[in-house]
Amino acid sequence: MKKLSRLLVFTVLAVMCMLCMAAACAEGQTYYIDTDGQGSLKLREGPSKAANVLGQYKEGTPVSILLDYDYTWYKVHVDGKDGFMMKKFLS
């Protein structure tokens, strides 16, 4: 039983480490706005579609990733401003 408990703890820790490493991979990278021709992408004050808009940026604009915030949002730096953009429009 002790071996099984140790294996379970090791497995959980290994998975957590892999998730943290995957999240950190985007940080410090430059991505580009890719809206698939849907227009511009909004830079928002917070990680929500309801957050104030700080600016709008065209397809192809370079964006520096500051933080992989969650499954939907990156905290980014673009054009001298920090804010949030939706991940699905950055590549």
XYZ file of C-alpha atoms in Angstrom:
91
model
C 0.000 0.000 0.000
C 2.876 2.401 0.792
C 4.372 1.858 -2.666
C 1.042 2.672 -4.309
C 0.709 5.866 -2.250
C 4.236 6.949 -3.172
C 3.596 6.212 -6.838
C 0.384 8.238 -6.750
C 2.117 11.211 -5.085
C 4.989 11.044 -7.586
C 2.564 10.878 -10.516
C 0.565 13.870 -9.278
C 3.726 15.927 -8.754
C 5.060 14.984 -12.194
C 1.810 16.029 -13.883
C 1.776 19.329 -11.989
C 5.378 20.031 -13.054
C 4.561 19.309 -16.697
C 1.547 21.632 -16.595
C 3.621 24.433 -15.068
C 6.359 23.970 -17.657
C 3.829 24.037 -20.502
C 2.300 27.258 -19.187
C 5.717 28.881 -18.865
C 6.649 28.009 -22.457
C 4.624 30.888 -23.910
C 5.939 33.492 -21.474
C 8.582 35.728 -22.998
C 7.650 34.662 -26.536
C 6.442 36.897 -29.342
C 3.166 35.831 -30.927
C 1.270 37.467 -33.766
C -2.385 38.406 -33.989
C -4.215 35.916 -36.209
C -7.962 36.532 -36.386
C -8.511 34.473 -39.570
C -9.754 37.589 -41.348
C -12.284 38.476 -38.636
C -10.834 41.958 -38.126
C -8.870 43.382 -35.227
C -8.201 41.974 -31.766
C -8.973 43.940 -28.617
C -6.470 44.495 -25.831
C -8.474 44.405 -22.612
C -7.822 45.718 -19.123
C -8.715 42.350 -17.557
C -9.236 38.731 -18.619
C -12.881 39.128 -19.611
C -14.862 40.121 -22.694
C -16.603 42.636 -20.426
C -13.326 44.344 -19.397
C -12.508 47.828 -20.691
C -10.850 47.947 -24.114
C -7.373 49.515 -24.096
C -6.858 49.275 -27.846
C -7.527 47.302 -31.031
C -4.781 45.725 -33.129
C -4.666 44.461 -36.701
C -3.826 40.990 -37.939
C -0.069 40.350 -37.906
C 0.701 42.738 -35.029
C 3.493 41.309 -32.813
C 2.516 40.714 -29.177
C 4.862 39.826 -26.282
C 3.457 37.226 -23.894
C 3.909 38.237 -20.257
C 1.826 35.545 -18.558
C -0.193 32.494 -19.529
C -3.131 33.632 -17.384
C -5.589 30.769 -17.889
C -7.069 28.528 -20.595
C -8.529 31.498 -22.494
C -6.305 34.537 -21.876
C -2.707 35.706 -22.114
C -1.433 38.795 -20.312
C 0.459 40.612 -23.054
C 2.516 43.679 -23.909
C 1.749 45.410 -27.191
C 2.403 48.934 -28.445
C 3.667 50.095 -25.025
C 0.609 48.782 -23.173
C -0.022 45.765 -20.934
C -3.363 43.997 -20.989
C -5.122 40.766 -21.878
C -5.847 39.104 -25.222
C -7.656 35.890 -26.054
C -5.272 33.003 -26.756
C -7.185 31.639 -29.708
C -6.296 34.738 -31.760
C -2.525 34.623 -31.101
C -0.074 32.309 -32.830
